mmCIF file of C-alpha atoms in Angstrom:
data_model
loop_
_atom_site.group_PDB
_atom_site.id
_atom_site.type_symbol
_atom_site.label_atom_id
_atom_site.label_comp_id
_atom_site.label_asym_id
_atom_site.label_seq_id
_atom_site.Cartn_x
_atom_site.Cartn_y
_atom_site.Cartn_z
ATOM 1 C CA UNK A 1 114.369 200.140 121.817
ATOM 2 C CA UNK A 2 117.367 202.004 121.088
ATOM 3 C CA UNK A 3 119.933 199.353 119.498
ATOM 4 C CA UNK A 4 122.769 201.029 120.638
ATOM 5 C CA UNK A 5 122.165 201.349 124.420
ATOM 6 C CA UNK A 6 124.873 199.302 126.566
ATOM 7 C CA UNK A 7 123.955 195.951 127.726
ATOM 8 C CA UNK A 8 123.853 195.491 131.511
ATOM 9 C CA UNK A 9 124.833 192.140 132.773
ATOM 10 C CA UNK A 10 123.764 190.813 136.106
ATOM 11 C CA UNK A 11 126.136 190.558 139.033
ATOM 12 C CA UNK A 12 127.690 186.945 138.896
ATOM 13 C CA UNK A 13 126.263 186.039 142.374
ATOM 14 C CA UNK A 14 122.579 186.489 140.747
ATOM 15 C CA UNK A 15 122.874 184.770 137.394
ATOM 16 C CA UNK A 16 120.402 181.970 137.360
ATOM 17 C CA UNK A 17 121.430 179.077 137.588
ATOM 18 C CA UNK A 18 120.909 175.948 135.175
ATOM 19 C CA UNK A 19 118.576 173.399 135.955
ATOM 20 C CA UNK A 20 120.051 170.213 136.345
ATOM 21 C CA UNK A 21 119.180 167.329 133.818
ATOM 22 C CA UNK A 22 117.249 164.609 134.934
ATOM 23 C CA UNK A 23 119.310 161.752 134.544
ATOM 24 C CA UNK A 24 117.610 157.942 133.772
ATOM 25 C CA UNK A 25 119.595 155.368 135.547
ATOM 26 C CA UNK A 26 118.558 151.679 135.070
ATOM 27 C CA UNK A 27 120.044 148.513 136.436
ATOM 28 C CA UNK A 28 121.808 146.183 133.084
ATOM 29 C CA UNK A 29 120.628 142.652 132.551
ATOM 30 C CA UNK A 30 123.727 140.961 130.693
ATOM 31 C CA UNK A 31 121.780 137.811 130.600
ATOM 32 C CA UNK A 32 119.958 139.909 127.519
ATOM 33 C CA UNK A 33 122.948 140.396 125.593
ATOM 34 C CA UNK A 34 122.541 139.474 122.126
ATOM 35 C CA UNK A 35 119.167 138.978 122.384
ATOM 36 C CA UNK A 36 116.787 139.415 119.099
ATOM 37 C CA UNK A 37 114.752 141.705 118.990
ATOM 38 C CA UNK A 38 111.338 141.421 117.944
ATOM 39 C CA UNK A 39 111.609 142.883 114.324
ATOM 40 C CA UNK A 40 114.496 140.951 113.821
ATOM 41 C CA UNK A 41 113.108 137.766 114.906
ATOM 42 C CA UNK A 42 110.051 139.036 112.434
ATOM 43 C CA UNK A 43 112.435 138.931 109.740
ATOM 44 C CA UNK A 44 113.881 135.639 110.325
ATOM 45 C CA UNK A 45 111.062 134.209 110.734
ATOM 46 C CA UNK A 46 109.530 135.593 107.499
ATOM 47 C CA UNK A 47 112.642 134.803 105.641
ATOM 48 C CA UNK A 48 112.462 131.085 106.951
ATOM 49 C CA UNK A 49 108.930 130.602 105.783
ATOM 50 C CA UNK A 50 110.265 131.261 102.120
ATOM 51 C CA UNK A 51 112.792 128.740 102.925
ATOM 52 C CA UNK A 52 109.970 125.924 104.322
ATOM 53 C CA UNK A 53 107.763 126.776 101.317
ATOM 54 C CA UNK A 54 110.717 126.695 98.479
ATOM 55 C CA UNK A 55 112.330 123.193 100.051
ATOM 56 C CA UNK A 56 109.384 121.513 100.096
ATOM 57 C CA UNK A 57 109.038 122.149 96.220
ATOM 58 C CA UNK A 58 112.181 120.816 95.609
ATOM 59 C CA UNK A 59 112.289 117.908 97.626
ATOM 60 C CA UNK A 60 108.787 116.442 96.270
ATOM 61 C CA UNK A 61 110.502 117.171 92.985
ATOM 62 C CA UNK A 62 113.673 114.939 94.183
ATOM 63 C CA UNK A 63 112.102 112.383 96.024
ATOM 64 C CA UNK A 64 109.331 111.584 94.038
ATOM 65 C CA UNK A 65 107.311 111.625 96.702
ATOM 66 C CA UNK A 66 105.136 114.060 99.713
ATOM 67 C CA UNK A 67 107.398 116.169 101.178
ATOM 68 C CA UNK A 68 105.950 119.213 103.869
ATOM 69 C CA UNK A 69 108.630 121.805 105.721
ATOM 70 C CA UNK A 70 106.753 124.210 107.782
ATOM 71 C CA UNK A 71 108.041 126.300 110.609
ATOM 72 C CA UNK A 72 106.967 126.390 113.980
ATOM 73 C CA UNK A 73 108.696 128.473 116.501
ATOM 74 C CA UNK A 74 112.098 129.938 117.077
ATOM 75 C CA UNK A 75 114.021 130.021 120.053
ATOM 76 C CA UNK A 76 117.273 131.599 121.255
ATOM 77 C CA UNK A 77 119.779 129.183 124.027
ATOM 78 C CA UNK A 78 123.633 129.076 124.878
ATOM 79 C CA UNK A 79 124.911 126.293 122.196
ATOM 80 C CA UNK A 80 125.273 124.409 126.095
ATOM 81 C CA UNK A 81 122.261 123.929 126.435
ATOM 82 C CA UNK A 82 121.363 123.170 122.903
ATOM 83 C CA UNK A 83 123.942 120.532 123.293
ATOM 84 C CA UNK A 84 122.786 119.002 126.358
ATOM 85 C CA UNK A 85 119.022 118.560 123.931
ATOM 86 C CA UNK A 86 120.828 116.784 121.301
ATOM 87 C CA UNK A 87 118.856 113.554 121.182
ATOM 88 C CA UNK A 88 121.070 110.338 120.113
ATOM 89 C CA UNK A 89 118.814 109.411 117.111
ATOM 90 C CA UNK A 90 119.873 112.785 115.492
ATOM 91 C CA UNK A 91 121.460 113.224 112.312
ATOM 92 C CA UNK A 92 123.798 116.331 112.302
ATOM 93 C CA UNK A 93 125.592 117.930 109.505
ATOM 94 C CA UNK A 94 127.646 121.801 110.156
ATOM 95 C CA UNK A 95 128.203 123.650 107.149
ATOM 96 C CA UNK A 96 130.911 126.682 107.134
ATOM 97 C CA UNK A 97 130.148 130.042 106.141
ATOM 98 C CA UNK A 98 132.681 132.666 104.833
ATOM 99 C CA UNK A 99 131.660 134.756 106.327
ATOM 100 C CA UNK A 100 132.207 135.818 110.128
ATOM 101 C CA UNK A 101 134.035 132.167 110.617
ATOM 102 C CA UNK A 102 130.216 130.660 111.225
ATOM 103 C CA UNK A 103 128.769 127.612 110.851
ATOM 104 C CA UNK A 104 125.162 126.959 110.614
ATOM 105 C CA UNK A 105 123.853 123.161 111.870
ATOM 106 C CA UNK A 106 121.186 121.094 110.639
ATOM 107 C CA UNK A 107 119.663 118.237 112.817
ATOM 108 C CA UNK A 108 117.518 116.169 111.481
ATOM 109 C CA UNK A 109 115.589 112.805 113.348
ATOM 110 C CA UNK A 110 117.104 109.830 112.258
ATOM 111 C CA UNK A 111 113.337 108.121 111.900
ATOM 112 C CA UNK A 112 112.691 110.703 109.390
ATOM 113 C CA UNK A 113 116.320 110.452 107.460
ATOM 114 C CA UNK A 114 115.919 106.362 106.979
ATOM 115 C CA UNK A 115 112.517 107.213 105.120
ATOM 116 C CA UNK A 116 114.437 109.243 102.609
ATOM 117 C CA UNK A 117 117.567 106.958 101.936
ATOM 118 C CA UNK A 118 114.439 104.339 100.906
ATOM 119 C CA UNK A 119 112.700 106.857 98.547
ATOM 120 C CA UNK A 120 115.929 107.573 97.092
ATOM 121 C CA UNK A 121 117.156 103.992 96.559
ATOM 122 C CA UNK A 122 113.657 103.054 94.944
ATOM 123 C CA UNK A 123 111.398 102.415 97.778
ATOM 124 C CA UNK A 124 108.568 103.121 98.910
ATOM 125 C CA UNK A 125 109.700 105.747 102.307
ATOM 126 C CA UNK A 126 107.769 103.140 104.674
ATOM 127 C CA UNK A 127 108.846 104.228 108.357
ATOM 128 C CA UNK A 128 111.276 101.184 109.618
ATOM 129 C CA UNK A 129 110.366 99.361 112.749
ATOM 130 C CA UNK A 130 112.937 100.459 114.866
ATOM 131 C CA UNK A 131 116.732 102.733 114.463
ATOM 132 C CA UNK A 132 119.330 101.028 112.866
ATOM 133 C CA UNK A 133 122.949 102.820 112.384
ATOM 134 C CA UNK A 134 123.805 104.854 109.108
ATOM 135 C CA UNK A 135 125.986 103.134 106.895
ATOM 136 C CA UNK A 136 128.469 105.004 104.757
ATOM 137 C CA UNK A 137 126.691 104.565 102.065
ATOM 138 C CA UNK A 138 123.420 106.046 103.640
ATOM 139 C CA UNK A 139 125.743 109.171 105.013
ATOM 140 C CA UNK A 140 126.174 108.985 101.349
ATOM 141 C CA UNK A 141 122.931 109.408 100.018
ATOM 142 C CA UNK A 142 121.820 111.862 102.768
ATOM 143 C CA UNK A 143 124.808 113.982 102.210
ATOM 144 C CA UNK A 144 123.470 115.119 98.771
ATOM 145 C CA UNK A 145 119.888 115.712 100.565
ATOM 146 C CA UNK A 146 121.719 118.035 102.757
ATOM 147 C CA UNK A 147 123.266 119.910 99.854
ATOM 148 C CA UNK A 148 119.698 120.449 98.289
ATOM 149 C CA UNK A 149 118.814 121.483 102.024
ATOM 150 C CA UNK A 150 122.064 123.949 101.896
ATOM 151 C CA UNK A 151 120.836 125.266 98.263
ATOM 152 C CA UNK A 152 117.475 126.411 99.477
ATOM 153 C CA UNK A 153 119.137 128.280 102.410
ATOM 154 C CA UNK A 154 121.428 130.138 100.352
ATOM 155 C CA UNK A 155 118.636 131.055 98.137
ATOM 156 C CA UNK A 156 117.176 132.848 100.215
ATOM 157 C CA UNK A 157 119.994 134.746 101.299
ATOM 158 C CA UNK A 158 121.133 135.131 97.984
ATOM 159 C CA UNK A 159 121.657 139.117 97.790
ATOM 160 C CA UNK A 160 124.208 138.891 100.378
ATOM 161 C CA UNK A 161 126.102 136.769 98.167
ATOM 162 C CA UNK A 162 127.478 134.417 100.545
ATOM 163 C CA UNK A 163 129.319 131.518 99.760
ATOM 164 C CA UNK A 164 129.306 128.141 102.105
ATOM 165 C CA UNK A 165 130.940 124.510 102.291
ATOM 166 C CA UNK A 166 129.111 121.577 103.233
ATOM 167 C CA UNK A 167 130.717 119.205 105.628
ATOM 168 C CA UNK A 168 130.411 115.659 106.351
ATOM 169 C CA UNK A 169 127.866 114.791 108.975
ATOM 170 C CA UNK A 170 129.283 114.679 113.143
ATOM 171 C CA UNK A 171 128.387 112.434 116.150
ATOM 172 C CA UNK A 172 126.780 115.292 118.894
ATOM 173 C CA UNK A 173 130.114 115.089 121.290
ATOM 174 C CA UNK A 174 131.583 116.757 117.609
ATOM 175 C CA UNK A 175 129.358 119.824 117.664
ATOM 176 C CA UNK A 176 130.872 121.435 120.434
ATOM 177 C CA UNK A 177 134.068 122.540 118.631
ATOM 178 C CA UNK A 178 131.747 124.436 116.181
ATOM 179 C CA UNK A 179 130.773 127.110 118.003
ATOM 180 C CA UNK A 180 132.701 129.729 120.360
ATOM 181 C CA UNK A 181 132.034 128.168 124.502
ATOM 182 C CA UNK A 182 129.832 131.013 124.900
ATOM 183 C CA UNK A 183 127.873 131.447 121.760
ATOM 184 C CA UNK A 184 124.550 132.096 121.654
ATOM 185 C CA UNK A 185 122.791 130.178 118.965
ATOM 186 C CA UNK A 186 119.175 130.937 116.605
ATOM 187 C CA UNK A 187 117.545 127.600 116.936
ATOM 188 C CA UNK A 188 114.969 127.357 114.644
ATOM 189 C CA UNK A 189 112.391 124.659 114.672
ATOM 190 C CA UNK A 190 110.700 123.099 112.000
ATOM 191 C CA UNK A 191 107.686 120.164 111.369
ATOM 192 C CA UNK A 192 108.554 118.342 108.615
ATOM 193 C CA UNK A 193 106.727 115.316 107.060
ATOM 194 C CA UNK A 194 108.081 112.874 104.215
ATOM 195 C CA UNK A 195 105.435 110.531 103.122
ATOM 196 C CA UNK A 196 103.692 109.062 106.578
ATOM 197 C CA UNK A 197 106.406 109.440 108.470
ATOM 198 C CA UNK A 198 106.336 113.031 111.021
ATOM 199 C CA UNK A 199 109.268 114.294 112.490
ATOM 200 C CA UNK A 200 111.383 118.045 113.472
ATOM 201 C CA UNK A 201 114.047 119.119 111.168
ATOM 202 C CA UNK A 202 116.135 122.158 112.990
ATOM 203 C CA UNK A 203 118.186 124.622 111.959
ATOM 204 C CA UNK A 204 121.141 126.162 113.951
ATOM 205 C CA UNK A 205 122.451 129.364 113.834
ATOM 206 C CA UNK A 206 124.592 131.588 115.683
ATOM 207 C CA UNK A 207 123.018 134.647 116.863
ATOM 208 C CA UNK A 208 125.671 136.811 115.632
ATOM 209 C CA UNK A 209 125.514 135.703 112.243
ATOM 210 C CA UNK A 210 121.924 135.852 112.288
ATOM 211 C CA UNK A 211 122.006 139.764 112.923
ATOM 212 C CA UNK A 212 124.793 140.129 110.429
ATOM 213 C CA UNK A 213 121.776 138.164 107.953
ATOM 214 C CA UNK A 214 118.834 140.568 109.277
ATOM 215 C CA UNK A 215 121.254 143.590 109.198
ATOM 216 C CA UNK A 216 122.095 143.407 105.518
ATOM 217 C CA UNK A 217 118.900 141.808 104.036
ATOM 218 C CA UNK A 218 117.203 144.695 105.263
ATOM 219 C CA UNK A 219 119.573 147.110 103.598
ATOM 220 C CA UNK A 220 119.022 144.911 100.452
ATOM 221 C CA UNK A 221 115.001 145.832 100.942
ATOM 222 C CA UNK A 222 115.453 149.590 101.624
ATOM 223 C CA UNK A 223 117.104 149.798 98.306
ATOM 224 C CA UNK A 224 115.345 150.464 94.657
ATOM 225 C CA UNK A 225 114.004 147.489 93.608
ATOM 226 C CA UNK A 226 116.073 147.396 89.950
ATOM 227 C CA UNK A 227 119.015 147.271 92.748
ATOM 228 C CA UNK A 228 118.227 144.238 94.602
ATOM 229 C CA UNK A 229 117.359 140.142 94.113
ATOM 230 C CA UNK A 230 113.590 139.493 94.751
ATOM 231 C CA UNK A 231 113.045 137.253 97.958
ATOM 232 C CA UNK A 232 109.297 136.779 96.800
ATOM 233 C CA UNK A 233 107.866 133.498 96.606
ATOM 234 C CA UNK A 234 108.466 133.047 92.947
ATOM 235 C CA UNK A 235 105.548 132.665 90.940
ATOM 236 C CA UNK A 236 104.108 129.612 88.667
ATOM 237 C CA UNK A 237 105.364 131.239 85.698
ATOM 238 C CA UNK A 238 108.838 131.915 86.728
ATOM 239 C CA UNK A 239 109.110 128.269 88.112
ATOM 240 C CA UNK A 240 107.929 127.090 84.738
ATOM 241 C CA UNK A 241 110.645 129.059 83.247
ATOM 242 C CA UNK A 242 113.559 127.349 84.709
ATOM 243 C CA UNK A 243 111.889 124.200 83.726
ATOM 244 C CA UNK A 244 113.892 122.143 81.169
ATOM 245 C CA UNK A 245 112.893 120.651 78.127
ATOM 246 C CA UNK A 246 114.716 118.086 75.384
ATOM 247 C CA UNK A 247 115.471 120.092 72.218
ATOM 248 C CA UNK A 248 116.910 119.047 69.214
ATOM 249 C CA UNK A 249 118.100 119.753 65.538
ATOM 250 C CA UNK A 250 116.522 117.298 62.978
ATOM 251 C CA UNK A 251 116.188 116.810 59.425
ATOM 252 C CA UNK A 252 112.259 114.854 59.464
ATOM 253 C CA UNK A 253 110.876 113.156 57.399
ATOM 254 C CA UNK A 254 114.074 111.421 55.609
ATOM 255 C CA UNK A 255 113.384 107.920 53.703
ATOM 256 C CA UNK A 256 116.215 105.567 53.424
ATOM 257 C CA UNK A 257 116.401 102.035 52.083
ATOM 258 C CA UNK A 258 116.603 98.910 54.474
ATOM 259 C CA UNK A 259 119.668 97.373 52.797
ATOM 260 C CA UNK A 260 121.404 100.796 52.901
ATOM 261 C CA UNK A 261 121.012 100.907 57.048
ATOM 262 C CA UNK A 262 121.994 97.095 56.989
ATOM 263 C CA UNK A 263 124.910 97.818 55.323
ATOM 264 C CA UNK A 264 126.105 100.734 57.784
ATOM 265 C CA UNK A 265 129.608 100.422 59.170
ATOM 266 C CA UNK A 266 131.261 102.863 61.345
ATOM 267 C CA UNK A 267 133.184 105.031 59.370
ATOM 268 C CA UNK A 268 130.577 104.915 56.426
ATOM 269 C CA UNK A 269 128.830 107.971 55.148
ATOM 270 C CA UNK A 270 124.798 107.255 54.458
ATOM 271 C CA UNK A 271 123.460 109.937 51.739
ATOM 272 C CA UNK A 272 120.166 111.209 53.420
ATOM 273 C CA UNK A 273 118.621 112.498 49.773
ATOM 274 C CA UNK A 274 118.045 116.275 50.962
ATOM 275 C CA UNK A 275 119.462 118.557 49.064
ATOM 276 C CA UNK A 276 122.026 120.869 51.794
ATOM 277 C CA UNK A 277 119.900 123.940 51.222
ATOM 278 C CA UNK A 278 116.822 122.290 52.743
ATOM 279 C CA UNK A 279 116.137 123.549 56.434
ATOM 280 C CA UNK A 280 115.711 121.401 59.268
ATOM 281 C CA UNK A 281 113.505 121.469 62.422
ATOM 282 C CA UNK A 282 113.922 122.294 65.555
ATOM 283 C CA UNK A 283 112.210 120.233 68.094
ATOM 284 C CA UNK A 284 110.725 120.690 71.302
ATOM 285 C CA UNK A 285 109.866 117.810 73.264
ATOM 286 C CA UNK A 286 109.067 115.962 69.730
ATOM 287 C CA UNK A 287 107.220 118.923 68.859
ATOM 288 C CA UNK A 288 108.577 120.574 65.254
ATOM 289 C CA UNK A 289 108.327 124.294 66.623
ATOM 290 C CA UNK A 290 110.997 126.679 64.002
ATOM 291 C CA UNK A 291 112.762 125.562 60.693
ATOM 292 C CA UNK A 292 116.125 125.933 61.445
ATOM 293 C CA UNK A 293 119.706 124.792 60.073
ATOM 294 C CA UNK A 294 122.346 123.500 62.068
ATOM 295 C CA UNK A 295 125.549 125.888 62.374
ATOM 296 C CA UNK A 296 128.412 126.126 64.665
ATOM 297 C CA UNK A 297 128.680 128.554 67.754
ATOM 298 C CA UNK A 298 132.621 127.939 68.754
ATOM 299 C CA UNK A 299 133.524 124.900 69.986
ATOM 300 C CA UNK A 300 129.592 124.430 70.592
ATOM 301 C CA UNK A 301 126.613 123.452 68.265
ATOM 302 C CA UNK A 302 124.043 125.667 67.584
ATOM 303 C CA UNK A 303 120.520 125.938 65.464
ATOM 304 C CA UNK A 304 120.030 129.041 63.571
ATOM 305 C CA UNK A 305 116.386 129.733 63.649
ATOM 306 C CA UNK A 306 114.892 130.678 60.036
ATOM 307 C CA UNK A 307 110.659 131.078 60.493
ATOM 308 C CA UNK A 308 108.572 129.056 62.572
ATOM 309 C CA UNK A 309 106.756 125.884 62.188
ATOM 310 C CA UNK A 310 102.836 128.030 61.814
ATOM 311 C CA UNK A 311 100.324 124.940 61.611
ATOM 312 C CA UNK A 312 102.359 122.579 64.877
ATOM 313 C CA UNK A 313 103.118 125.943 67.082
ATOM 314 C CA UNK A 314 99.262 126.549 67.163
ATOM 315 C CA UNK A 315 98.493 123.354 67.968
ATOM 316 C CA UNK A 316 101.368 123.674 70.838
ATOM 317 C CA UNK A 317 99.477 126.697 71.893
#
């Protein structure tokens, strides 16, 4: 093929001509709008399990008593006709989120909320014969189980770093004024059990929050894991860790005479006979675990620890 021969172009009338593009029309359903899709309702659903399994821990912890959260479906509505299910015997309480200008509702049957008011006054959580109206005192005592509620939620959501406010709880004509007229809402339904008593505990959300939640937590997962908060179900150990325990700086083993502790005043000084550059202890639950002498850390007090207590820490271990 000689490279520099002339190129001959077809007449114009016989150029071929481009196929035309097959074109996919299909009809719009605007009734789907803002509709979850099934990964995302995958999410929320496994991020809500954490929540069930987390807030039951702590509220057997708080009551004192048996305490079971488990999810069982999820379902998206207008907040109309979420409103028009709102059952009288409900208790309701919003909370605002910063972000987006939400708010997220929890509803809660009133047969179940009476139980825990009488677990947390000293009772046994025996189901009452029949409804009875909160008191303030009761919206009281159920407004700081709602902020435990409210503490599990935002643990889960924790890398987002979202900040909320708890508000005091509404009447169901008061819900309304929550939500845009046309919002469509995450309702999110869960079994929960406190003692013998069996009731549903749901959580509200609106669906535009909740994809602004899936969106982002899922950018928290796809990065390196030194780079994001761990949503796992935390282990045994780590929920021993964040366990607390009475500590203390002590000087055992002192002898004083009776007549010297009769005669204590305030404003009297009682010589303990231990010469200053004798160590202490440090206790742990009673336990003497490192000699250590007390010192200052600013305004705070402090133990500086010297060498450890050999013969009790083995017997601690």
């Amino acid at each position: 093929m000689n490279p520099n021969a002339p190129i001959i172009e077809p007449p114009a009338g016989k150029r071929p001509k481009p196929k035309p593009e097959n074109r996919d029309v299909r009809s719009c359903n605007f009734r789907y709008a803002g509709r979850l899709s099934n990964d995302s309702a995958r999410s929320l659903s496994n991020l809500f399990d954490k929540f069930a399994f987390n807030a039951s821990i702590a509220f057997e912890a708080y009551l004192g008593a048996s305490f079971r959260l488990k999810l069982t479906s999820m379902n998206q509505s207008t907040i109309q006709e979420y409103l028009e299910g709102i059952g009288l015997d409900s208790y309701l309480v919003p909370c605002a989120l910063t972000v987006m200008d939400a708010h997220l509702l929890m509803q809660t049957d009133l047969p179940l909320a009476l139980p825990i008011i009488d677990l947390l006054l000293g009772g046994g959580g025996e189901p009452l014969p029949g409804p009875r109206e909160l008191t303030d005192l009761d919206e009281e005592i159920l407004g700081n189980a709602s902020l435990l509620f409210v503490k599990e939620i935002e643990r889960i959501w924790r890398p987002l770093n979202l900040s909320y406010q708890l508000l005091p709880c509404v009447r169901p004509a008061s819900v309304a004024p929550l939500f845009a007229a046309n919002e469509k809402v995450a309702v999110l339904l869960f079994e929960l059990e406190v003692g013998t008593v069996r009731g549903n505990f749901r959580l509200v959300l609106p669906t535009s929050f909740v994809g602004y939640l899936v969106r982002h937590l899922n950018t928290s997962h796809a990065l390196p894991p030194d780079d994001r908060h761990d949503l796992r179900i935390p282990t045994l150990r780590l929920r021993m860790l964040n366990c607390h325990f009475t500590l203390s700086a002590d000087i055992t083993e002192m002898h004083v005479r009776i007549r010297d502790l009769v005669e204590l005043a305030p404003g009297q000084v009682i010589k303990m006979r231990a010469p200053v550059r004798e160590a202490g202890c440090l206790t742990v639950e009673d336990r003497e675990i490192f000699k250590a002498n007390p010192v200052r850390s600013g305004s705070l007090k402090a133990a500086q620890i010297l060498s450890t207590m050999k013969d009790d820490l083995a017997d601690v271990q």
